[in-house]
Short mmCIF file of C-alpha atoms in Angstrom, two decimals:
data_model
loop_
_atom_site.label_atom_id
_atom_site.label_comp_id
_atom_site.label_asym_id
_atom_site.label_seq_id
_atom_site.Cartn_x
_atom_site.Cartn_y
_atom_site.Cartn_z
CA UNK A 180 -4.47 -7.91 17.39
CA UNK A 181 -5.71 -9.25 13.92
CA UNK A 182 -5.83 -12.81 14.75
CA UNK A 183 -7.67 -14.70 11.86
CA UNK A 184 -7.53 -11.72 9.36
CA UNK A 185 -6.03 -11.71 6.08
CA UNK A 186 -4.45 -8.81 4.82
CA UNK A 187 -3.38 -8.26 1.10
CA UNK A 188 -0.02 -6.67 0.08
CA UNK A 189 -0.30 -5.23 -3.38
CA UNK A 190 2.96 -5.05 -5.38
CA UNK A 191 4.27 -4.51 -8.86
CA UNK A 192 6.52 -7.21 -10.55
CA UNK A 193 9.46 -4.78 -9.72
CA UNK A 194 10.26 -1.70 -7.84
CA UNK A 195 8.64 -2.20 -4.59
CA UNK A 196 10.57 -0.62 -1.59
CA UNK A 197 11.80 -3.76 0.26
CA UNK A 198 11.52 -2.34 3.72
CA UNK A 199 8.10 -1.00 3.24
CA UNK A 200 6.90 -4.66 2.21
CA UNK A 201 8.90 -6.71 4.73
CA UNK A 202 8.36 -4.62 8.08
CA UNK A 203 4.70 -4.19 7.74
CA UNK A 204 4.49 -7.72 6.61
CA UNK A 205 6.24 -8.81 9.99
CA UNK A 206 4.05 -6.56 11.80
CA UNK A 207 0.95 -8.26 10.46
CA UNK A 208 2.25 -11.59 11.21
CA UNK A 209 3.43 -10.75 14.75
CA UNK A 210 -0.33 -9.46 15.29
CA UNK A 211 -1.75 -12.71 14.50
CA UNK A 212 -2.75 -11.62 10.85
CA UNK A 213 -2.06 -13.64 7.51
CA UNK A 214 -0.26 -11.45 4.74
CA UNK A 215 -0.62 -12.40 1.15
CA UNK A 216 1.44 -10.95 -1.34
CA UNK A 217 -0.84 -9.87 -4.61
CA UNK A 218 0.83 -8.71 -8.10
CA UNK A 219 -0.06 -8.55 -11.41
CA UNK A 220 2.07 -11.44 -12.66
CA UNK A 221 2.80 -14.72 -11.09
CA UNK A 222 6.06 -16.03 -9.81
CA UNK A 223 8.23 -13.31 -7.71
CA UNK A 224 8.35 -9.83 -7.36
CA UNK A 225 11.85 -8.09 -7.37
CA UNK A 226 12.21 -5.61 -4.43
CA UNK A 227 14.37 -2.80 -4.10
CA UNK A 228 16.62 -1.19 -1.46
CA UNK A 229 16.22 2.33 -2.91
CA UNK A 230 17.68 2.10 -6.36
CA UNK A 231 19.65 -1.38 -5.62
CA UNK A 232 18.13 -4.63 -6.22
CA UNK A 233 16.85 -6.24 -2.88
CA UNK A 234 15.32 -9.69 -2.49
CA UNK A 235 12.67 -11.44 -4.52
CA UNK A 236 9.46 -12.42 -2.94
CA UNK A 237 6.97 -15.25 -3.92
CA UNK A 238 3.67 -13.83 -5.33
CA UNK A 239 0.58 -15.60 -3.61
CA UNK A 240 -2.10 -14.64 -6.15
CA UNK A 241 -2.51 -12.16 -9.08
CA UNK A 242 -5.26 -9.43 -9.06
CA UNK A 243 -7.12 -11.53 -11.70
CA UNK A 244 -7.22 -14.41 -9.22
CA UNK A 245 -8.65 -12.53 -6.17
CA UNK A 246 -11.44 -10.36 -5.05
CA UNK A 247 -11.10 -7.53 -2.27
CA UNK A 248 -13.95 -9.42 -0.42
CA UNK A 249 -11.51 -12.26 0.39
CA UNK A 250 -9.27 -9.74 2.61
CA UNK A 251 -9.89 -7.96 5.78
CA UNK A 252 -7.27 -4.92 4.48
CA UNK A 253 -4.73 -3.86 1.94
CA UNK A 254 -1.41 -2.50 2.44
CA UNK A 255 0.41 -0.75 -0.18
CA UNK A 256 4.07 -0.23 -0.01
CA UNK A 257 6.18 2.30 -1.73
CA UNK A 258 9.08 2.51 -3.96
CA UNK A 259 9.07 5.01 -6.72
CA UNK A 260 8.38 2.39 -9.61
CA UNK A 261 5.98 0.12 -7.71
CA UNK A 262 3.09 2.57 -7.43
CA UNK A 263 3.92 4.18 -10.71
CA UNK A 264 3.49 0.83 -12.42
CA UNK A 265 0.44 -0.11 -10.61
CA UNK A 266 -1.48 3.01 -11.38
CA UNK A 267 -0.98 1.93 -15.17
CA UNK A 268 -2.47 -1.38 -14.73
CA UNK A 269 -6.41 -1.11 -14.59
CA UNK A 270 -6.84 -4.48 -12.85
CA UNK A 271 -4.55 -3.22 -10.04
CA UNK A 272 -6.57 -0.02 -9.85
CA UNK A 273 -9.86 -1.78 -9.75
CA UNK A 274 -8.67 -4.23 -6.84
CA UNK A 275 -7.33 -1.09 -4.91
CA UNK A 276 -10.93 0.65 -5.55
CA UNK A 277 -12.52 -2.31 -4.48
CA UNK A 278 -11.35 -1.82 -0.96
CA UNK A 279 -12.65 1.29 -0.48
CA UNK A 280 -16.02 0.59 -2.36
CA UNK A 281 -16.20 -2.23 0.53
CA UNK A 282 -15.34 -0.01 3.18
CA UNK A 283 -12.35 -1.98 4.19
CA UNK A 284 -9.21 -0.61 5.76
CA UNK A 285 -6.08 0.54 3.60
CA UNK A 286 -2.71 1.36 4.60
CA UNK A 287 -0.21 3.05 2.04
CA UNK A 288 3.45 4.59 2.58
CA UNK A 289 5.69 6.75 0.54
CA UNK A 290 4.52 6.98 -3.21
CA UNK A 291 1.77 4.56 -2.87
CA UNK A 292 -0.67 7.34 -2.77
CA UNK A 293 -0.25 7.59 -6.55
CA UNK A 294 -2.13 4.26 -7.07
CA UNK A 295 -4.76 6.07 -4.72
CA UNK A 296 -5.08 8.78 -6.89
CA UNK A 297 -5.41 6.60 -9.92
CA UNK A 298 -8.42 4.79 -7.96
CA UNK A 299 -9.94 8.20 -7.32
CA UNK A 300 -10.22 7.23 -3.72
CA UNK A 301 -8.40 10.55 -2.01
CA UNK A 302 -11.01 13.21 -2.64
CA UNK A 303 -11.96 14.80 0.49
CA UNK A 304 -9.52 12.58 2.48
CA UNK A 305 -6.61 13.77 4.59
CA UNK A 306 -3.30 12.01 4.20
CA UNK A 307 0.59 11.90 4.04
CA UNK A 308 3.02 10.68 1.72
CA UNK A 309 6.78 11.13 0.43
CA UNK A 310 6.82 14.78 0.08
CA UNK A 311 6.89 14.90 -3.68
CA UNK A 312 3.61 13.83 -4.10
CA UNK A 313 1.90 16.48 -1.95
CA UNK A 314 0.86 18.69 -5.18
CA UNK A 315 -0.79 15.35 -6.78
CA UNK A 316 -2.61 14.67 -3.76
CA UNK A 317 -3.79 18.31 -3.21
CA UNK A 318 -4.80 18.40 -7.06
CA UNK A 319 -6.78 15.02 -6.70
CA UNK A 320 -8.77 16.69 -3.97
CA UNK A 321 -6.94 15.40 -0.82
CA UNK A 322 -5.68 17.40 2.15
CA UNK A 323 -1.89 16.52 2.59
CA UNK A 324 -0.02 16.89 5.83
CA UNK A 325 3.70 16.40 6.36
CA UNK A 326 3.34 13.84 9.45
CA UNK A 327 4.90 10.61 10.45
CA UNK A 328 1.25 8.82 10.10
CA UNK A 329 -2.06 10.25 9.36
CA UNK A 330 -5.26 8.07 9.95
CA UNK A 331 -8.27 9.05 8.02
CA UNK A 332 -11.62 8.01 9.09
CA UNK A 333 -13.52 10.54 6.76
CA UNK A 334 -15.14 7.68 4.74
CA UNK A 335 -16.42 4.28 5.71
CA UNK A 336 -12.75 2.81 4.91
CA UNK A 337 -10.02 3.90 7.13
CA UNK A 338 -6.93 5.22 5.29
CA UNK A 339 -3.67 5.02 7.22
CA UNK A 340 -0.83 6.72 5.42
CA UNK A 341 3.03 7.52 6.18
CA UNK A 342 5.74 9.30 4.47
CA UNK A 343 8.82 7.04 4.47
CA UNK A 344 10.80 4.04 5.97
CA UNK A 345 11.83 6.08 8.91
CA UNK A 346 7.84 6.11 9.94
CA UNK A 347 7.53 2.38 9.61
CA UNK A 348 6.90 1.79 13.20
CA UNK A 349 4.04 4.35 13.54
CA UNK A 350 2.65 3.05 10.22
CA UNK A 351 2.50 -0.44 11.53
CA UNK A 352 0.85 0.42 14.83
CA UNK A 353 -1.84 2.50 12.98
CA UNK A 354 -2.24 0.06 10.45
CA UNK A 355 -2.86 -2.84 13.02
CA UNK A 356 -5.42 -0.55 14.91
CA UNK A 357 -7.26 0.10 11.66
CA UNK A 358 -7.11 -3.73 10.62
CA UNK A 359 -8.22 -4.66 14.05
#
């Protein structure tokens, strides 16, 4: 369990796949951890259920207000628009990169590895993602596998990745183990 640990969830102001935020969030809480929603803007983020608007979620802090050292791990939810936006925001990319520089565990699902590519942290790592990212990941120096969950310990920071919402149970279990 992860009692007393604080886990950052980084999400764009709009476009996060709702279930890829809410299910890991609940998994962290059920394991005794404290999730915190970080974004590039204060206020609320607008989540989506694929292409349909979902719920809005209150942001706890912006990437400019926090430091990776304050957290015990990072979760990067997917959705197509979410990581595509985050990878264009230097402050978000620096925040993600800092977790790897500090050797802290990171869990990313679906399209979220796009942000990892931009942070230049996938070279020499093994991971999975939404299938359409496999060429991007290979071109960035990663080894890609079509699996429910991949846990890579090839560097000081454990990297947990999954492909899609169908993989959330395995993703959550592997993330908790990495954060513990």
